Tab-separated table of C-alpha atoms and ligand atoms in Angstrom:
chain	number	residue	atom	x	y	z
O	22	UNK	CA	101.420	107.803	133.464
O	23	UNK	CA	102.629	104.395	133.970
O	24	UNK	CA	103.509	101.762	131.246
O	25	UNK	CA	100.927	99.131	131.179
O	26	UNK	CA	100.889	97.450	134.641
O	27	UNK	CA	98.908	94.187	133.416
O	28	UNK	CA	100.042	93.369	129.600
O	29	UNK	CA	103.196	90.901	130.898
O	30	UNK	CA	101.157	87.694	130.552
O	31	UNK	CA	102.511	85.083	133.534
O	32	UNK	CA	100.761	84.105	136.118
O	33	UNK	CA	98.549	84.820	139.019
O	34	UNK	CA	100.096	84.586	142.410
O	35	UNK	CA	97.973	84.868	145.805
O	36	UNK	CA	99.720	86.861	148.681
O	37	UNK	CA	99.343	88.492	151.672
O	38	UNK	CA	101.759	91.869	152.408
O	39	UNK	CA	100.577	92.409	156.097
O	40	UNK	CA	100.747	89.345	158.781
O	41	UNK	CA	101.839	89.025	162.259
O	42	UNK	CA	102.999	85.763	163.741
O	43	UNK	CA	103.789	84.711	167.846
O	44	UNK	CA	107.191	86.620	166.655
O	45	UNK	CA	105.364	89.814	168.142
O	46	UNK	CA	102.060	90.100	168.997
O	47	UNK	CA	100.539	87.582	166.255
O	48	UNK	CA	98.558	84.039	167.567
O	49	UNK	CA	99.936	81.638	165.578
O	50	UNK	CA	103.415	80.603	164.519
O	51	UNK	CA	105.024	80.479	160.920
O	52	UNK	CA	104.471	77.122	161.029
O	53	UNK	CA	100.915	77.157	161.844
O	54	UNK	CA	100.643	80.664	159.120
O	55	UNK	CA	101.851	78.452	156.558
O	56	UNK	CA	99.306	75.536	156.912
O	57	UNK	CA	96.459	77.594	156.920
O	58	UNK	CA	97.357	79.862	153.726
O	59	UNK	CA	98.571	77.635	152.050
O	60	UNK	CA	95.356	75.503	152.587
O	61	UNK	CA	93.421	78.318	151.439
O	62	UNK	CA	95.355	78.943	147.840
O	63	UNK	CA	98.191	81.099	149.104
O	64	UNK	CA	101.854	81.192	146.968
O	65	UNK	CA	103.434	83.643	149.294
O	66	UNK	CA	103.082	85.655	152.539
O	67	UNK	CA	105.257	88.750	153.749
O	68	UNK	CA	106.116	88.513	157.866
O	69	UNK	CA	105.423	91.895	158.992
O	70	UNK	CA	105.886	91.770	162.571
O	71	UNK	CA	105.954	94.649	164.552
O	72	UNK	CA	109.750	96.302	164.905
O	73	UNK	CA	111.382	92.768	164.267
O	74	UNK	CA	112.565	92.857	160.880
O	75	UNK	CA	112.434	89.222	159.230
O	76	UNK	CA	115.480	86.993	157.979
O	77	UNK	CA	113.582	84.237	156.078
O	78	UNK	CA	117.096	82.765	154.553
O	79	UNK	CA	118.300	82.089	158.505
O	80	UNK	CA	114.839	80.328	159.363
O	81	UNK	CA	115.947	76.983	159.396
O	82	UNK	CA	112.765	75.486	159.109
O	83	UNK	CA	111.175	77.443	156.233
O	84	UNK	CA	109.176	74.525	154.303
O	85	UNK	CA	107.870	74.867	151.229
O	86	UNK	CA	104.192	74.499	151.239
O	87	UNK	CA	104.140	78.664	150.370
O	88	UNK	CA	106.981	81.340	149.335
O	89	UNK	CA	108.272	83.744	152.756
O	90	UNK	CA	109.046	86.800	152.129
O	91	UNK	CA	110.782	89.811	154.475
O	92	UNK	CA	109.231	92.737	156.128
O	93	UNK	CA	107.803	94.389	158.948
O	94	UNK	CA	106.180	96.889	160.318
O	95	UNK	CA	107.134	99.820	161.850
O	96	UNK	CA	104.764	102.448	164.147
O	97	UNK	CA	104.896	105.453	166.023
O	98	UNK	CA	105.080	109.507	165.767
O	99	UNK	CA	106.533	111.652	163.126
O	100	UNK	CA	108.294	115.256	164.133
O	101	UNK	CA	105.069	116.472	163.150
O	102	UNK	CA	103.303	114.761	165.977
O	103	UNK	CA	101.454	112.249	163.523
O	104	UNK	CA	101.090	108.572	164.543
O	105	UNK	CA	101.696	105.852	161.689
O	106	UNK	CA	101.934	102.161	161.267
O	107	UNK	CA	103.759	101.429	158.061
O	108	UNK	CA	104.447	97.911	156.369
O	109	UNK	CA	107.863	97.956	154.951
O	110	UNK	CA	108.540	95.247	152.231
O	111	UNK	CA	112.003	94.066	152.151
O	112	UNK	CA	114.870	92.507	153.865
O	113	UNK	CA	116.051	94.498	156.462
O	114	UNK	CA	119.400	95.071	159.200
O	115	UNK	CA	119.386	97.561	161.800
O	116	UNK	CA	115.819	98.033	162.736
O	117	UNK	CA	114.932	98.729	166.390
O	118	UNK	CA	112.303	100.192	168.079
O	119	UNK	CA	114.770	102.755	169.910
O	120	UNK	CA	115.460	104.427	167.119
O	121	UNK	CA	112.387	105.885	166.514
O	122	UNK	CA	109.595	106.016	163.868
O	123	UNK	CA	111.239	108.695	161.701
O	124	UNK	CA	114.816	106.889	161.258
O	125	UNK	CA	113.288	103.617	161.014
O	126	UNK	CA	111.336	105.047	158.307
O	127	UNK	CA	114.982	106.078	156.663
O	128	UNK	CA	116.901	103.556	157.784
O	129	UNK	CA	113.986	101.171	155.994
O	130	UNK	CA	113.403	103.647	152.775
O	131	UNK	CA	117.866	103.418	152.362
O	132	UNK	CA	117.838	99.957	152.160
O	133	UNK	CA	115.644	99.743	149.503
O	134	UNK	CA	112.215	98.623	151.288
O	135	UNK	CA	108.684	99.245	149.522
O	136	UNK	CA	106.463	101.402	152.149
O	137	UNK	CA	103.551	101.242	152.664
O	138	UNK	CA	100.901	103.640	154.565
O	139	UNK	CA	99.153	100.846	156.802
O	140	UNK	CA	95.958	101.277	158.013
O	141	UNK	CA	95.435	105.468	157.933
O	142	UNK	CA	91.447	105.711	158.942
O	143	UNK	CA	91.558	103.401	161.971
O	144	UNK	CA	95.207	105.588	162.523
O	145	UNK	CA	93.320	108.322	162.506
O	146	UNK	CA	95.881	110.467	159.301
O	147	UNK	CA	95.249	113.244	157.673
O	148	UNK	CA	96.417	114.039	153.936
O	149	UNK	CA	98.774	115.830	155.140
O	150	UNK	CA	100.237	112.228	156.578
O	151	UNK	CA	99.835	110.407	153.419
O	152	UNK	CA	102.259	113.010	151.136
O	153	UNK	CA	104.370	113.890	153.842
O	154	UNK	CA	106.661	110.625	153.772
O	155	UNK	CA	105.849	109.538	150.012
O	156	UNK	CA	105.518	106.305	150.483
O	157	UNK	CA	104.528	103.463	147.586
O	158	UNK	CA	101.159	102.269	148.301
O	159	UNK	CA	98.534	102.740	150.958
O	160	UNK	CA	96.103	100.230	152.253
O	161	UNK	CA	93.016	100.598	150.860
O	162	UNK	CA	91.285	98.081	152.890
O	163	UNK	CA	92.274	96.330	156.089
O	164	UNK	CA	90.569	93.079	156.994
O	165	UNK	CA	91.599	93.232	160.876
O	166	UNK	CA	90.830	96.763	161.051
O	167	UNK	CA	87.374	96.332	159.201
O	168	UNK	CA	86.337	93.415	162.025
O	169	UNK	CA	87.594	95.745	164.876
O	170	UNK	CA	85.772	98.640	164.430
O	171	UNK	CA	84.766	99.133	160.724
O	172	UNK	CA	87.664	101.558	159.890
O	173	UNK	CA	89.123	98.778	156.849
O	174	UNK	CA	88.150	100.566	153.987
O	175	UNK	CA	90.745	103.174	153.070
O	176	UNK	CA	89.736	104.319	149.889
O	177	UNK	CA	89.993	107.933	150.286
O	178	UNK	CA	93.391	107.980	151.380
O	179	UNK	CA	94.703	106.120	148.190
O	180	UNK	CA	93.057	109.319	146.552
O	181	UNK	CA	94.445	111.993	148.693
O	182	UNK	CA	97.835	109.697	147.830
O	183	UNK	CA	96.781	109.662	144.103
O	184	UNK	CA	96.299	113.807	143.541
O	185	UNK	CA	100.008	113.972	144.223
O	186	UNK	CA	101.380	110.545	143.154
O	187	UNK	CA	99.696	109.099	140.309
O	188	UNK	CA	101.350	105.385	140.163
O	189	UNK	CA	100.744	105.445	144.341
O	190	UNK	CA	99.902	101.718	145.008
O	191	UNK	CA	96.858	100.048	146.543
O	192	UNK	CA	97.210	96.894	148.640
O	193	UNK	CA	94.325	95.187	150.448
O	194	UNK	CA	95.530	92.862	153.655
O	195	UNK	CA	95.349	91.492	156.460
O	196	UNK	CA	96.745	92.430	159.035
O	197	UNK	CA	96.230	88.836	160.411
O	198	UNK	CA	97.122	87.936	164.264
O	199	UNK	CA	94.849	85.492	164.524
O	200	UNK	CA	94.024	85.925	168.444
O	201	UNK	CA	90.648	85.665	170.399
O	202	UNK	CA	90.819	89.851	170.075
O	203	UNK	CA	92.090	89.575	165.982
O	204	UNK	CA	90.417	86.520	164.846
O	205	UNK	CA	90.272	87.220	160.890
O	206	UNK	CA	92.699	85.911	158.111
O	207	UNK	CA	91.707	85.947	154.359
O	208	UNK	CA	89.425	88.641	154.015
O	209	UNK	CA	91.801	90.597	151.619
O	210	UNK	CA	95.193	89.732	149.652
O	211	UNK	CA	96.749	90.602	146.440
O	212	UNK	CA	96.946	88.528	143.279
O	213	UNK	CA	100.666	89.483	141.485
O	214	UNK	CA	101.152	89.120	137.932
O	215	UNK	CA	104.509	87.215	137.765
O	216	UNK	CA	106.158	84.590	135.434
O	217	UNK	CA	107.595	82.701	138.066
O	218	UNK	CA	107.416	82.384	142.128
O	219	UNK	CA	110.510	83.756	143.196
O	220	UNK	CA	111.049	86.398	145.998
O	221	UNK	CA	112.471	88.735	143.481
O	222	UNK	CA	109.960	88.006	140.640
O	223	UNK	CA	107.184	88.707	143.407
O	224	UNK	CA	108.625	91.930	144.802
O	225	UNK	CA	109.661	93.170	141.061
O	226	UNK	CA	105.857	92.876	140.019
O	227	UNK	CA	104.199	94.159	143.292
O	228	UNK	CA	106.912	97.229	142.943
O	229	UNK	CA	105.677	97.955	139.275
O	230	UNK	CA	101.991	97.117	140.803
O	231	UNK	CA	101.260	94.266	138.589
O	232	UNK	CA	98.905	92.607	140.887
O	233	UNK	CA	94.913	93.893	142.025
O	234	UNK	CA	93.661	93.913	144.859
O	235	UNK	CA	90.876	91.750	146.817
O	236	UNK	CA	88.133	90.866	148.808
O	237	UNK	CA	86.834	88.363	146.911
O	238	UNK	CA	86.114	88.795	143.253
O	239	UNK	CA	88.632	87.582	140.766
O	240	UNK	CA	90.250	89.277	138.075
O	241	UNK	CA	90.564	86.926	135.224
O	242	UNK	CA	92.351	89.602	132.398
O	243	UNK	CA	92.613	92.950	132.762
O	244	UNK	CA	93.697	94.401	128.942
O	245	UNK	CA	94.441	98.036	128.717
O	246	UNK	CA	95.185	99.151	124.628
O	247	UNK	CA	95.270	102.724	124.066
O	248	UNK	CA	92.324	104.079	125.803
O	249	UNK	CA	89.889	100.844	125.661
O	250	UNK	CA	90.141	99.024	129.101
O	251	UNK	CA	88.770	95.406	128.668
O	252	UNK	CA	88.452	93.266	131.477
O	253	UNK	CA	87.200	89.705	132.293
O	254	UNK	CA	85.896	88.592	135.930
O	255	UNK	CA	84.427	86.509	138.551
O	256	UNK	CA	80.656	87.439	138.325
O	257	UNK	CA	80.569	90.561	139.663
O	258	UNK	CA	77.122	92.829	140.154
O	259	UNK	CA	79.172	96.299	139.464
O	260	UNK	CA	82.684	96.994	137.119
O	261	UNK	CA	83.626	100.932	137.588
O	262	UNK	CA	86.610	102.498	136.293
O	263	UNK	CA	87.177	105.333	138.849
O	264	UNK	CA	89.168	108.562	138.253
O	265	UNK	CA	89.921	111.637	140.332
O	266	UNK	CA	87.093	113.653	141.976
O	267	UNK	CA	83.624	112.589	140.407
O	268	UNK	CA	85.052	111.475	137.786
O	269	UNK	CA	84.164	107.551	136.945
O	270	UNK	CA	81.787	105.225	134.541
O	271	UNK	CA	79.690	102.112	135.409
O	272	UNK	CA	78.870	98.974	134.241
O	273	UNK	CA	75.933	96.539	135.919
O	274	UNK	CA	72.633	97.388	137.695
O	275	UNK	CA	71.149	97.030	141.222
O	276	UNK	CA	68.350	94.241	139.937
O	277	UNK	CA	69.953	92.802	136.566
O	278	UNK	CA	71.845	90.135	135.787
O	279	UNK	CA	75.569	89.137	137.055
O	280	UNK	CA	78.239	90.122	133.820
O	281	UNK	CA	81.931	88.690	134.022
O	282	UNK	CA	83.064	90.841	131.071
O	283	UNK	CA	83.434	94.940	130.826
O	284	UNK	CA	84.790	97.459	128.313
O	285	UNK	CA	85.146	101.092	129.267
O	286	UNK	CA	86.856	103.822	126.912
O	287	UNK	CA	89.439	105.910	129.671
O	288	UNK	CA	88.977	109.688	128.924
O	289	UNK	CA	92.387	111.519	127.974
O	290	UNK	CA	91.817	114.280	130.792
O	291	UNK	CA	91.989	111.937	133.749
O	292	UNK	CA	95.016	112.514	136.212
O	293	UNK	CA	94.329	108.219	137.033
O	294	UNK	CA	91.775	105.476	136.026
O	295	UNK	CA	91.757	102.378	137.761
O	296	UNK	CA	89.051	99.344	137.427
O	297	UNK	CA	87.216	98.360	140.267
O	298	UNK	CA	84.256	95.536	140.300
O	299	UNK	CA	82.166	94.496	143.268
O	300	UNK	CA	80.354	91.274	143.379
O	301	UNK	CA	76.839	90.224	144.599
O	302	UNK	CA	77.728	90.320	148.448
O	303	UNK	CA	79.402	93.967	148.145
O	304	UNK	CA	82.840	92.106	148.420
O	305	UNK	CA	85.272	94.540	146.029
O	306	UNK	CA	88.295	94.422	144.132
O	307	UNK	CA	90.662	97.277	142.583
O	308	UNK	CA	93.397	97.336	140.192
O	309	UNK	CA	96.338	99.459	140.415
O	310	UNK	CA	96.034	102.728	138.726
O	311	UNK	CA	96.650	101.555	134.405
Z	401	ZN	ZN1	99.395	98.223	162.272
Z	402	ZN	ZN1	99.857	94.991	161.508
């Protein structure tokens, strides 16, 4: 089980893993990115364009209204005949779209990059897809996909992930390309636990998942000591700490009052517990497995 993911104290960074800019297919420019998040709270934003693998440190005209980071995102089929899209965190050399899904995959895993199952429902994957390639995290929720056609929310597939990988990470995003066709942008982001807002204090914490996932309530503490899992939040209608299979308990009611505090006691025979709390307009937000 993993060491405490939330017990570092620091602070709360806003960030978005999955974004595409006028790089590949995306609407607006970095430029243009980086006004808008930045007007709306953001400290840093990964550029995840498709197949073009970003070099933040040669962009001469990175400002400093938010933090860049380097990524992007790779698609196509496995040998297996399964389609992916996969976010790769990191900076990376060598990347190109001839090479294929599968040795991009390597060539991206070898030097070090975070992966991360992007998108699976609207993708159409199986289980099967998820444990074949091991990757770090899996989207559980997709804003782009969610406005296309209601595929965002990939829940299930962070479970299948789960069974077989315990610490497997969640990450809501995205996916913004901000086009007549892709209009929305912050609908879902992480919030990393760091001390300070460097790219390698970022990518440390998101890599030992010290950060939760949103799409819109707030996190305020999150205080895991022995079994007792205390946490303190936006107002939020429903706080659940969710394990494998049926397993899970509740706090909050359908009719009753808003509560910005729970405390839930983790049973020992759980594979995974992780917290997630939902707010008055359904909006949800999910820790990483504690
Ligand atoms: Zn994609
Ligand atoms: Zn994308």
């Amino acid at each position: 089980m993993n060491a405490n993911r939330y017990g570092g104290g620091g602070r709360w960074f806003k960030g978005n893993t999955h974004i595409h800019s006028t790089a590949s297919d995306g609407g607006k420019t970095f430029a243009e990115l980086e006004a808008m998040y930045a007007g709306r709270g953001y400290d840093f934003l990964f550029r995840t364009d498709h197949w073009i693998a970003s070099d933040v440190r040669a962009d001469p005209r990175v400002a400093r209204k938010l933090l860049w980071m380097d990524g992007v995102e790779l698609d196509g089929q496995d040998s297996c005949g399964s389609m992916y899209h996969v976010v790769c965190l990191g900076r990376f050399r060598g990347l190109s779209r001839k090479m294929g899904f599968e040795n991009g995959l390597k060539a991206a895993r070898r030097q070090g990059g975070l992966l991360i199952l992007a998108h699976p429902l609207w993708m159409g994957n199986t289980p099967e897809d998820v444990w074949r390639w091991k990757f770090d995290g899996v989207e559980v929720y997709n804003y782009v996909c969610q406005w296309l056609n209601g595929k965002g929310d990939n829940l299930a597939y962070w479970h299948f992930g789960l069974s077989r990988q315990p610490g497997m990470l969640a990450f809501a995003a995205d996916d913004a390309h901000i086009t007549a066709n892709h209009p929305g942008w912050n609908g879902a982001w992480i919030m990393v636990n760091a001390r300070v807002r460097t790219p390698k204090a970022i990518l440390d914490a998101i890599r030992r998942g010290r950060y939760y996932s949103s799409c819109g309530p707030v996190f305020h503490d999150i205080a895991v000591h022995g079994d007792t899992v205390a946490i303190r939040t936006s107002p939020v209608r429903f706080a659940r700490l969710v394990g494998p299979d049926a397993n899970g308990c509740q706090c909050g009611s359908f009719h009753g009052k808003l509560m910005t505090e729970a405390t839930f006691s983790r049973p020992a025979d759980w594979r995974y517990a992780y917290v997630e709390i939902e707010d008055s307009r359904g909006r949800r937000a999910w820790t990483n497995t504690l």
